[in-house]
Coordinates of C-alpha atoms in Angstrom, one line a residue:
Chain Z
X1446 CA -3.8 40.3 16.7
X1447 CA -6.9 42.5 16.6
X1448 CA -10.0 41.7 14.6
X1449 CA -10.5 45.4 13.6
X1450 CA -10.3 45.8 9.9
X1451 CA -8.6 48.9 8.6
X1452 CA -7.9 50.1 5.1
X1453 CA -5.3 48.3 3.2
X1454 CA -3.3 45.2 4.0
X1455 CA -1.5 47.1 6.8
X1456 CA 1.8 45.3 6.3
X1457 CA 3.3 48.1 8.3
X1458 CA 0.5 48.6 10.8
X1459 CA 1.6 46.5 13.7
X1460 CA 0.3 46.0 17.1
X1461 CA 2.6 47.8 19.5
X1462 CA 4.2 44.6 20.9
X1463 CA 4.9 43.2 17.4
X1464 CA 6.7 46.3 16.2
X1465 CA 10.1 44.7 16.2
X1466 CA 12.3 42.9 13.8
X1467 CA 13.7 39.4 14.1
X1468 CA 16.1 38.4 16.9
X1469 CA 19.7 38.3 16.0
X1470 CA 21.9 35.3 15.5
X1471 CA 21.2 31.6 16.1
X1472 CA 18.2 32.4 18.4
X1473 CA 16.3 33.7 15.4
X1474 CA 16.3 30.3 13.8
X1475 CA 16.3 28.0 16.8
X1476 CA 13.3 29.5 18.5
X1477 CA 11.6 31.0 15.5
X1478 CA 7.8 31.0 15.5
X1479 CA 7.7 33.2 12.4
X1480 CA 6.1 31.5 9.4
X1481 CA 8.6 33.2 6.9
X1482 CA 11.7 32.1 8.9
X1483 CA 10.4 28.6 9.3
X1484 CA 9.4 28.5 5.7
X1485 CA 13.0 29.6 4.8
X1486 CA 14.5 26.9 7.1
X1487 CA 12.3 24.2 5.5
X1488 CA 13.4 25.3 2.0
X1489 CA 17.1 25.4 2.9
X1490 CA 16.8 22.0 4.6
X1491 CA 15.1 20.5 1.6
X1492 CA 17.7 21.9 -0.7
X1493 CA 20.5 20.3 1.4
X1494 CA 18.6 17.0 1.4
X1495 CA 18.1 17.3 -2.4
X1496 CA 21.9 17.4 -2.9
X1497 CA 22.5 14.6 -0.4
X1498 CA 19.9 12.4 -2.1
X1499 CA 21.2 13.6 -5.4
X1500 CA 24.8 12.5 -4.5
X1501 CA 23.4 9.0 -3.7
X1502 CA 21.7 9.0 -7.1
X1503 CA 25.1 9.8 -8.6
X1504 CA 26.6 6.7 -6.8
X1505 CA 23.7 4.6 -8.3
X1506 CA 24.2 5.9 -11.8
X1507 CA 28.0 5.6 -11.7
X1508 CA 27.6 1.9 -10.8
X1509 CA 25.1 1.4 -13.5
X1510 CA 26.9 3.4 -16.2
X1511 CA 28.5 0.2 -17.6
X1512 CA 27.8 -3.5 -17.0
X1513 CA 29.8 -5.2 -14.3
X1514 CA 30.5 -4.2 -10.7
X1515 CA 32.7 -1.1 -10.6
X1516 CA 32.6 1.1 -7.6
X1517 CA 30.5 -0.2 -4.7
X1518 CA 29.5 -3.5 -3.1
X1519 CA 26.0 -4.7 -4.0
X1520 CA 24.9 -4.3 -0.3
X1521 CA 26.0 -0.6 -0.4
X1522 CA 24.2 -0.2 -3.7
X1523 CA 21.0 -1.4 -2.1
X1524 CA 21.5 1.1 0.8
X1525 CA 22.0 3.9 -1.8
X1526 CA 18.7 3.1 -3.6
X1527 CA 16.9 2.9 -0.2
X1528 CA 18.4 6.0 1.3
X1529 CA 18.1 8.0 -1.9
X1530 CA 14.3 7.3 -2.0
X1531 CA 13.7 8.0 1.7
X1532 CA 15.8 11.2 1.6
X1533 CA 14.2 12.5 -1.6
X1534 CA 10.6 11.7 -0.6
X1535 CA 10.6 12.7 3.1
X1536 CA 13.6 15.0 3.2
X1537 CA 13.5 17.0 -0.1
X1538 CA 10.1 17.0 -1.8
X1539 CA 7.8 17.0 1.2
X1540 CA 9.7 19.6 3.2
X1541 CA 10.1 21.8 0.2
X1542 CA 6.3 22.0 -0.2
X1543 CA 5.9 22.6 3.5
X1544 CA 8.4 25.4 3.2
X1545 CA 6.4 27.0 0.3
X1546 CA 3.2 26.5 2.4
X1547 CA 4.7 28.2 5.4
X1548 CA 5.9 31.1 3.4
X1549 CA 2.9 31.6 1.2
X1550 CA -0.3 30.3 2.8
X1551 CA -0.5 33.1 5.5
X1552 CA 0.4 35.7 2.9
X1553 CA -2.2 34.3 0.4
X1554 CA -5.1 34.2 2.9
X1555 CA -4.2 37.4 4.7
X1556 CA -3.2 35.8 8.1
X1557 CA -0.5 37.2 10.3
X1558 CA 1.2 33.8 10.8
X1559 CA 0.4 30.1 11.0
X1560 CA -2.3 29.3 13.6
X1561 CA 0.0 27.3 15.8
X1562 CA 3.5 28.9 15.5
X1563 CA 5.2 27.0 18.3
X1564 CA 4.1 23.7 16.9
X1565 CA 5.4 25.0 13.6
X1566 CA 8.9 25.4 15.1
X1567 CA 8.7 21.8 16.4
X1568 CA 7.5 20.5 13.1
X1569 CA 10.7 21.8 11.5
X1570 CA 13.3 21.1 14.1
X1571 CA 12.2 17.4 14.3
X1572 CA 13.3 17.0 10.7
X1573 CA 17.1 17.6 11.0
X1574 CA 17.1 15.2 14.0
X1575 CA 15.2 12.5 12.0
X1576 CA 17.5 12.8 9.0
X1577 CA 20.6 13.0 11.2
X1578 CA 19.5 9.7 12.7
X1579 CA 18.8 8.2 9.3
X1580 CA 22.1 9.3 7.8
X1581 CA 24.0 8.1 10.8
X1582 CA 23.0 4.5 9.9
X1583 CA 25.5 4.8 7.0
X1584 CA 28.2 4.4 9.6
X1585 CA 26.6 1.5 11.6
X1586 CA 27.6 -2.2 11.6
X1587 CA 25.5 -3.9 8.9
X1588 CA 25.3 -0.7 7.0
X1589 CA 22.3 1.6 6.2
X1590 CA 18.9 0.2 5.5
X1591 CA 18.9 -1.6 2.2
X1592 CA 15.5 -3.1 1.8
X1593 CA 14.0 -0.4 -0.3
X1594 CA 12.0 2.6 0.9
X1595 CA 9.0 0.3 1.0
X1596 CA 10.6 -1.6 4.0
X1597 CA 8.9 -4.9 3.1
X1598 CA 9.2 -7.6 5.7
X1599 CA 10.8 -10.1 6.1
X1600 CA 13.7 -8.5 4.2
X1601 CA 13.7 -5.3 6.3
X1602 CA 14.0 -7.4 9.4
X1603 CA 17.4 -8.5 8.2
X1604 CA 18.7 -4.9 8.5
X1605 CA 21.6 -4.7 10.9
X1606 CA 22.0 -2.2 13.8
X1607 CA 20.4 0.4 11.6
X1608 CA 16.9 -1.1 12.0
X1609 CA 15.6 0.6 15.1
X1610 CA 17.1 3.9 13.9
X1611 CA 15.3 3.6 10.6
X1612 CA 12.0 3.0 12.4
X1613 CA 12.6 5.9 14.8
X1614 CA 13.5 8.3 12.1
X1615 CA 10.4 7.3 10.1
X1616 CA 8.3 7.9 13.2
X1617 CA 9.9 11.3 13.6
X1618 CA 9.3 12.2 9.9
X1619 CA 5.7 11.2 10.4
X1620 CA 5.2 13.3 13.5
X1621 CA 6.7 16.3 11.8
X1622 CA 4.5 15.9 8.8
X1623 CA 1.3 15.4 10.9
X1624 CA 2.1 18.5 13.0
X1625 CA 2.7 20.5 9.8
X1626 CA -0.6 19.2 8.3
X1627 CA -2.5 20.1 11.5
X1628 CA -1.1 23.6 11.3
X1629 CA -2.0 24.0 7.6
X1630 CA -5.6 22.9 8.2
X1631 CA -6.1 24.9 11.3
X1632 CA -4.7 28.0 9.7
X1633 CA -6.7 27.8 6.5
X1634 CA -10.0 27.0 8.3
X1635 CA -9.7 29.7 11.0
X1636 CA -7.4 32.5 9.8
X1637 CA -8.6 33.5 6.4
X1638 CA -9.2 37.2 5.6
X1639 CA -12.8 38.3 6.1
X1640 CA -15.0 37.4 3.2
X1641 CA -12.4 35.0 1.7
X1642 CA -14.8 32.1 1.4
X1643 CA -13.4 28.6 0.7
X1644 CA -14.1 28.8 -3.0
X1645 CA -12.3 32.2 -3.2
X1646 CA -9.1 30.7 -1.9
X1647 CA -6.1 30.7 -4.2
X1648 CA -5.5 27.3 -5.8
X1649 CA -2.2 26.7 -4.0
X1650 CA -4.0 27.1 -0.7
X1651 CA -6.8 24.7 -1.9
X1652 CA -4.4 22.1 -3.0
X1653 CA -2.5 22.3 0.2
X1654 CA -5.7 22.0 2.3
X1655 CA -6.5 18.8 0.4
X1656 CA -2.9 17.6 0.8
X1657 CA -3.0 18.3 4.6
X1658 CA -6.1 16.1 5.0
X1659 CA -4.3 13.3 3.1
X1660 CA -1.3 13.7 5.4
X1661 CA -3.5 13.4 8.5
X1662 CA -5.1 10.2 7.1
X1663 CA -2.0 8.4 5.9
X1664 CA 1.1 9.4 7.8
X1665 CA -0.3 7.7 10.9
X1666 CA -0.9 4.5 8.8
X1667 CA 2.8 4.5 7.9
X1668 CA 3.7 5.0 11.6
X1669 CA 1.4 2.1 12.5
X1670 CA 3.0 -0.1 9.9
X1671 CA 6.6 0.6 11.1
X1672 CA 5.5 0.3 14.8
X1673 CA 4.3 -3.2 14.0
X1674 CA 7.7 -3.9 12.3
X1675 CA 9.4 -2.8 15.4
X1676 CA 7.3 -5.0 17.7
X1677 CA 7.9 -7.9 15.3
X1678 CA 11.6 -7.5 15.5
X1679 CA 12.0 -6.8 19.2
X1680 CA 8.9 -7.6 21.2
X1681 CA 7.9 -11.1 19.9
X1682 CA 4.9 -10.2 17.9
X1683 CA 4.2 -11.8 14.4
X1684 CA 2.1 -9.2 12.6
X1685 CA 4.1 -9.8 9.4
X1686 CA 6.0 -13.0 10.2
X1687 CA 4.6 -16.0 8.4
X1688 CA 6.4 -18.4 10.8
X1689 CA 4.4 -16.9 13.7
X1690 CA 1.1 -16.9 11.9
X1691 CA 1.5 -13.4 10.5
X1692 CA 1.0 -12.1 7.0
X1693 CA 3.8 -10.3 5.1
X1694 CA 1.4 -9.3 2.4
X1695 CA -0.6 -7.4 5.0
X1696 CA 2.4 -5.1 5.4
X1697 CA 2.2 -4.4 1.7
X1698 CA -1.5 -3.5 1.9
X1699 CA -0.9 -1.2 4.9
X1700 CA 2.2 0.3 3.3
X1701 CA 0.5 1.1 0.0
X1702 CA -2.6 2.4 1.8
X1703 CA -0.2 5.1 2.9
X1704 CA 2.1 4.9 -0.2
X1705 CA -0.4 5.8 -2.9
X1706 CA -1.9 8.9 -1.2
X1707 CA 1.8 9.8 -0.5
X1708 CA 2.2 10.1 -4.3
X1709 CA -0.6 12.7 -4.3
X1710 CA 0.9 14.4 -1.2
X1711 CA 3.9 15.1 -3.4
X1712 CA 1.9 16.2 -6.5
X1713 CA -1.2 18.1 -5.3
X1714 CA 0.9 21.0 -3.9
X1715 CA 2.7 21.0 -7.3
X1716 CA -0.6 21.3 -9.0
X1717 CA -1.3 24.3 -6.7
X1718 CA 2.0 26.0 -7.6
X1719 CA 1.5 25.6 -11.3
X1720 CA -2.1 26.8 -11.1
X1721 CA -0.7 30.1 -9.6
X1722 CA 2.0 30.5 -12.2
X1723 CA 0.2 29.7 -15.4
X1724 CA -2.5 32.4 -15.0
X1725 CA 0.1 35.0 -14.0
X1726 CA 2.2 34.5 -17.2
X1727 CA -0.8 34.0 -19.4
X1728 CA -2.3 37.2 -18.0
X1729 CA -5.7 35.5 -17.6
X1730 CA -7.7 34.1 -14.7
X1731 CA -7.3 30.4 -14.0
X1732 CA -9.7 28.6 -16.2
X1733 CA -12.3 26.5 -14.2
X1734 CA -11.2 27.5 -10.7
X1735 CA -14.0 25.5 -9.0
X1736 CA -13.5 22.5 -11.3
X1737 CA -9.8 22.5 -10.2
X1738 CA -10.9 22.2 -6.6
X1739 CA -13.3 19.4 -7.4
X1740 CA -10.7 17.6 -9.5
X1741 CA -8.2 17.9 -6.7
X1742 CA -10.7 16.6 -4.1
X1743 CA -11.6 13.7 -6.5
X1744 CA -8.0 12.8 -6.9
X1745 CA -7.5 12.8 -3.2
X1746 CA -10.6 10.5 -2.7
X1747 CA -9.6 8.1 -5.4
X1748 CA -6.0 7.9 -4.0
X1749 CA -7.4 5.9 -1.1
X1750 CA -9.0 3.2 -3.2
X1751 CA -6.2 2.3 -5.6
X1752 CA -3.4 1.1 -3.4
X1753 CA -3.3 -2.5 -4.5
X1754 CA -2.2 -1.6 -8.1
X1755 CA 1.3 -1.5 -6.5
X1756 CA 1.0 -5.2 -5.7
X1757 CA -0.8 -6.9 -8.6
X1758 CA 1.9 -9.6 -8.6
X1759 CA 1.3 -10.8 -5.0
X1760 CA -1.7 -12.7 -6.3
X1761 CA -5.2 -11.4 -5.7
X1762 CA -8.7 -12.4 -6.8
X1763 CA -9.6 -11.3 -10.4
X1764 CA -12.3 -9.0 -9.0
X1765 CA -9.7 -7.3 -6.9
X1766 CA -7.5 -6.8 -9.8
X1767 CA -10.3 -5.5 -11.9
X1768 CA -11.4 -3.1 -9.1
X1769 CA -8.0 -1.6 -8.5
X1770 CA -7.3 -1.4 -12.3
X1771 CA -10.4 0.5 -13.1
X1772 CA -10.3 2.7 -10.0
X1773 CA -6.7 3.7 -10.9
X1774 CA -7.7 4.5 -14.5
X1775 CA -10.5 6.7 -13.1
X1776 CA -7.8 9.1 -11.7
X1777 CA -7.0 10.1 -15.3
X1778 CA -10.3 11.9 -15.5
X1779 CA -9.8 14.6 -12.8
X1780 CA -6.1 14.8 -13.7
X1781 CA -7.2 15.4 -17.3
X1782 CA -9.5 18.1 -16.1
X1783 CA -6.5 19.8 -14.5
X1784 CA -4.3 19.5 -17.6
X1785 CA -7.2 20.8 -19.8
X1786 CA -7.7 23.8 -17.5
X1787 CA -4.0 24.7 -17.6
X1788 CA -4.1 24.6 -21.3
X1789 CA -7.3 26.5 -21.5
X1790 CA -5.9 29.2 -19.2
X1791 CA -3.0 29.7 -21.6
X1792 CA -5.3 29.7 -24.7
X1793 CA -5.3 33.1 -26.2
X1794 CA -3.4 34.5 -23.2
X1795 CA -0.7 37.1 -23.5
X1796 CA 1.9 34.6 -22.6
X1797 CA 5.5 35.4 -21.6
X1798 CA 8.1 32.8 -20.8
X1799 CA 10.0 33.8 -17.7
X1800 CA 11.7 31.0 -15.7
X1801 CA 8.7 30.1 -13.5
X1802 CA 6.5 29.8 -16.5
X1803 CA 9.1 27.6 -18.4
X1804 CA 9.3 25.2 -15.4
X1805 CA 5.5 25.2 -15.2
X1806 CA 5.1 24.4 -18.9
X1807 CA 7.7 21.6 -18.7
X1808 CA 5.7 20.4 -15.7
X1809 CA 2.5 20.1 -17.7
X1810 CA 4.2 18.3 -20.6
X1811 CA 6.5 16.0 -18.6
X1812 CA 4.2 15.2 -15.7
X1813 CA 1.6 14.1 -18.3
X1814 CA 4.2 11.6 -19.7
X1815 CA 4.5 10.2 -16.2
X1816 CA 0.7 10.1 -16.0
X1817 CA 0.4 8.2 -19.2
X1818 CA 3.0 5.6 -18.2
X1819 CA 1.0 5.3 -14.9
X1820 CA -2.0 4.4 -17.0
X1821 CA 0.0 1.7 -18.7
X1822 CA 1.0 0.4 -15.3
X1823 CA -2.6 0.4 -14.1
X1824 CA -3.5 -2.3 -16.6
X1825 CA -3.2 -5.4 -14.4
X1826 CA -2.1 -8.0 -17.1
X1827 CA 0.5 -5.5 -18.5
X1828 CA 1.7 -4.6 -15.0
X1829 CA 2.6 -8.2 -14.4
X1830 CA 5.2 -7.7 -17.1
X1831 CA 6.4 -4.2 -16.1
X1832 CA 6.4 -4.9 -12.4
X1833 CA 9.8 -4.3 -10.7
X1834 CA 11.4 -3.2 -14.0
X1835 CA 13.0 0.1 -15.0
X1836 CA 9.7 1.1 -16.6
X1837 CA 8.4 1.7 -13.1
X1838 CA 11.5 3.6 -12.3
X1839 CA 11.1 5.8 -15.4
X1840 CA 7.4 6.3 -14.6
X1841 CA 7.7 7.5 -11.0
X1842 CA 10.8 9.6 -11.8
X1843 CA 8.8 11.4 -14.5
X1844 CA 6.1 12.2 -11.9
X1845 CA 8.5 13.3 -9.2
X1846 CA 11.4 15.0 -11.0
X1847 CA 9.9 17.0 -13.9
X1848 CA 6.6 16.8 -11.9
X1849 CA 7.1 17.7 -8.2
X1850 CA 10.7 19.0 -8.3
X1851 CA 10.1 21.2 -11.4
X1852 CA 7.0 22.6 -9.6
X1853 CA 9.1 23.4 -6.5
X1854 CA 11.7 25.1 -8.8
X1855 CA 8.9 27.0 -10.5
X1856 CA 7.5 28.1 -7.2
X1857 CA 11.0 29.1 -5.9
X1858 CA 11.6 31.3 -8.9
X1859 CA 8.1 32.7 -8.8
X1860 CA 8.2 33.8 -5.2
X1861 CA 11.9 34.4 -4.8
X1862 CA 11.6 38.2 -5.6
X1863 CA 8.9 38.4 -3.0
X1864 CA 11.2 36.8 -0.4
X1865 CA 14.4 38.6 -1.2
X1866 CA 13.1 41.9 -2.6
X1867 CA 15.2 41.5 -5.8
X1868 CA 14.8 39.9 -9.2
X1869 CA 17.0 36.9 -9.7
X1870 CA 19.1 36.5 -12.8
X1871 CA 16.7 35.5 -15.6
X1872 CA 19.6 34.4 -17.7
X1873 CA 20.8 32.0 -15.0
X1874 CA 17.3 30.8 -14.4
X1875 CA 16.6 30.0 -18.0
X1876 CA 20.0 28.2 -18.3
X1877 CA 19.0 26.2 -15.3
X1878 CA 15.7 25.4 -16.8
X1879 CA 16.9 24.3 -20.3
X1880 CA 19.8 22.2 -18.9
X1881 CA 17.5 20.5 -16.4
X1882 CA 14.8 19.8 -19.0
X1883 CA 17.2 18.3 -21.5
X1884 CA 19.1 16.2 -18.9
X1885 CA 16.0 15.0 -17.1
X1886 CA 14.7 13.5 -20.3
X1887 CA 18.1 12.1 -21.2
X1888 CA 18.2 10.4 -17.8
X1889 CA 14.7 9.0 -17.5
X1890 CA 13.3 8.5 -21.0
X1891 CA 15.7 5.6 -21.9
X1892 CA 14.7 3.9 -18.7
X1893 CA 11.3 3.2 -20.3
X1894 CA 13.0 1.2 -23.0
X1895 CA 15.2 -0.6 -20.4
X1896 CA 12.1 -1.6 -18.4
X1897 CA 10.2 -2.8 -21.5
X1898 CA 13.2 -4.8 -22.5
X1899 CA 13.1 -6.4 -19.0
X1900 CA 15.8 -4.8 -16.9
X1901 CA 14.9 -5.3 -13.3
X1902 CA 15.1 -2.4 -10.8
X1903 CA 17.3 -2.4 -7.7
X1904 CA 20.2 -4.3 -9.2
X1905 CA 23.9 -3.1 -9.3
X1906 CA 24.8 -5.1 -12.4
X1907 CA 22.9 -6.1 -15.6
X1908 CA 23.1 -8.0 -18.8
X1909 CA 25.2 -6.4 -21.6
X1910 CA 22.0 -6.0 -23.7
X1911 CA 21.1 -3.0 -21.4
X1912 CA 24.5 -1.3 -21.7
X1913 CA 23.7 1.5 -24.2
X1914 CA 20.6 3.0 -22.6
X1915 CA 22.2 2.7 -19.1
X1916 CA 25.2 4.8 -20.3
X1917 CA 22.9 7.4 -21.8
X1918 CA 20.9 7.5 -18.6
X1919 CA 24.0 7.9 -16.4
X1920 CA 25.3 10.8 -18.6
X1921 CA 21.9 12.4 -18.3
X1922 CA 21.9 12.0 -14.5
X1923 CA 25.3 13.7 -14.1
X1924 CA 24.2 16.5 -16.4
X1925 CA 21.0 17.0 -14.4
X1926 CA 23.0 16.9 -11.1
X1927 CA 25.5 19.5 -12.2
X1928 CA 22.7 21.7 -13.7
X1929 CA 21.3 22.0 -10.2
X1930 CA 24.4 23.9 -9.1
X1931 CA 23.2 26.7 -11.3
X1932 CA 20.2 27.0 -9.0
X1933 CA 22.6 27.4 -6.1
X1934 CA 24.3 30.2 -8.1
X1935 CA 20.9 31.8 -8.6
X1936 CA 20.3 31.8 -4.9
X1937 CA 23.7 33.1 -4.1
X1938 CA 23.2 36.0 -6.5
X1939 CA 19.5 36.5 -5.6
X1940 CA 20.1 39.9 -4.1
X1941 CA 22.2 41.3 -6.9
X1942 CA 19.4 41.9 -9.4
X1943 CA 17.0 44.9 -9.8
X1944 CA 14.8 45.8 -6.9
X1945 CA 11.5 43.9 -7.1
X1946 CA 8.1 45.7 -7.1
X1947 CA 5.4 44.7 -4.6
X1948 CA 3.5 42.9 -7.4
X1949 CA 6.7 41.4 -8.8
X1950 CA 5.1 40.0 -11.9
X1951 CA 2.8 42.1 -14.2
X1952 CA 0.0 39.5 -14.3
X1953 CA 0.1 38.4 -10.7
X1954 CA -3.0 38.6 -8.6
X1955 CA -3.6 37.7 -4.9
X1956 CA -3.0 39.1 -1.4
X1957 CA 0.6 38.0 -1.3
X1958 CA 1.4 40.6 -4.0
X1959 CA -0.1 43.5 -1.9
X1960 CA 2.6 43.4 0.7
X1961 CA 6.0 45.0 0.1
X1962 CA 9.0 43.1 -1.5
X1963 CA 10.7 41.7 0.5
X1964 CA 7.8 40.7 2.6
X1965 CA 8.2 42.3 6.0
X1966 CA 8.8 40.1 9.0
X1967 CA 5.3 40.7 10.1
X1968 CA 2.4 41.0 7.6
X1969 CA -1.3 41.3 7.9
X1970 CA -1.2 41.9 11.7
X1971 CA -4.6 43.4 11.0
X1972 CA -6.7 41.4 8.5
X1973 CA -7.0 42.9 5.0
X1974 CA -10.4 44.4 4.2
X1975 CA -12.8 42.1 2.5
X1976 CA -12.8 44.4 -0.5
X1977 CA -9.0 44.1 -0.9
X1978 CA -9.2 40.3 -0.6
X1979 CA -11.8 40.2 -3.2
X1980 CA -9.9 42.5 -5.6
X1981 CA -6.9 40.3 -5.1
X1982 CA -9.0 37.3 -6.0
X1983 CA -10.4 39.0 -9.1
Chain K
X994 CA -15.4 36.7 15.3
X995 CA -13.6 37.9 18.4
X996 CA -10.1 36.9 19.4
X997 CA -11.3 34.5 22.1
X998 CA -13.7 32.7 19.8
X999 CA -11.0 32.4 17.1
X1000 CA -8.6 30.9 19.6
X1001 CA -11.3 28.5 20.8
X1002 CA -11.9 27.5 17.1
X1003 CA -8.2 27.0 16.5
X1004 CA -7.9 24.7 19.5
X1005 CA -11.0 22.8 18.6
X1006 CA -9.9 22.2 15.0
X1007 CA -6.4 21.2 16.1
X1008 CA -7.7 18.7 18.6
X1009 CA -10.2 17.3 16.2
X1010 CA -7.6 16.8 13.4
X1011 CA -5.0 15.3 15.9
X1012 CA -7.7 12.9 17.1
X1013 CA -8.4 11.8 13.5
X1014 CA -4.6 11.2 13.1
X1015 CA -4.4 9.2 16.3
X1016 CA -7.5 7.2 15.3
X1017 CA -5.8 6.2 12.0
X1018 CA -2.6 5.2 13.9
X1019 CA -4.3 3.1 16.5
X1020 CA -7.0 1.8 14.1
X1021 CA -4.4 0.3 11.7
X1022 CA -2.5 -1.3 14.5
X1023 CA -5.8 -2.8 15.8
X1024 CA -6.3 -4.1 12.2
X1025 CA -3.0 -5.8 12.5
X1026 CA -3.8 -7.2 15.9
X1027 CA -7.1 -8.6 14.6
X1028 CA -5.6 -10.0 11.5
X1029 CA -2.5 -11.6 13.1

């Protein structure tokens, strides 16, 4: 790469040695150091994991459709809830956002690639190994892990042969995430186009920078916690074993010190995606760009001081409860700033409602519902009633499904023409959107009522008083699952539409829209001129 | 910024961030050791 600036983005002005296309066959993917190829692999991997995790959700909802034990043993049911969560969190949502980051961050900041491309290859290829190991536990004596994704001791120590494999796979997922986060930080700090100051960065890049710092701080904490579980099980330590003088509640503190920022790791990039899409389809600049950055940073900071709201019922001093309750409620302020800014961006905009915008609008509405139920759960005395009920399940699924996953879908539709060079079928996209939106609410809204009525989570059977809402929820879940097949159809027909322009969407602004569609294998081999970066920002 | 300097900065940032990650890992295990 040269530092000489030339006119234009120079997508086709390569250094001589880079004037080649991708290698052919398997080698292209196995040894790839190209951010676009690695981004594609992340996205395909996350889609596969989404369907595997989704299939497990179908097992859960089949069993819960009517009272009584129908299809699976209770032990296997517990494995399904555990594996569903681990796969969706670490295998579907996080890799999908890393895939979007890989594809879009270099294009948005005018960099030729990620700063550490070989490490980027490692970050990705560790993941299939990690999840291969995790999924292989389904076939092991004693079954797959069944103690919940939180892996609380001493229950998790009763896992059969799967235990060391669980710990190893979680370590691998952590290593992959940390390497990915290092790459994002190093790329954004060192590879921005000339004159693209930090506050001129697109919001998706900003939210990812904050997310990467969160990952650096908390993934090692999870790794530390599971390392201690491993030594408790096999090396005679008693970090968490009461019989040996250890403290099982300490695990909960350490886990949730990781676990709460993890929630924001899954939602801040979603905020970034939505903050790119709403201005485009409102044909206005993002309202309050800088305040969005400060709000994102505030959310990240606050996420470190609220972890014990997940464990109000373990018994803690009143002052502790008060602190974690009020600190949690404080998060509503920067989150409210964001929601206000999205609405203000749309205010008097020339709005159109293509699929990415529809998913983004649904995100704003439905994520906010998840936020409100989160506020309800933050109230310590109320939480003692809600704790471990389906109200909690409803809350976090509203945050993660019409929250994170809708934002991923929005991003995929938004950037798909830039990736493939063709417009996808808007008709299929909108069908996918409407069916997903209807069924996601049919699935998860009744779970609020189940929880308030006292139905506990993580049970394969329940009292007959919960039968009706469970049946509705299961019908919704199957409808939602089947609706996602439309997305596969959209991808399979992605190159059958009209040829996409460079800018793709009329209202789109940013460096990524200055390169051809589909984006060439090498882009910005010479940095874009400052003027062009500025115009893209304007 | 010349190419050499950029590479040096990339290496420095990467090492710094990796060191922070390692510190969190070891720090929390140390916390467990001291508490147990």
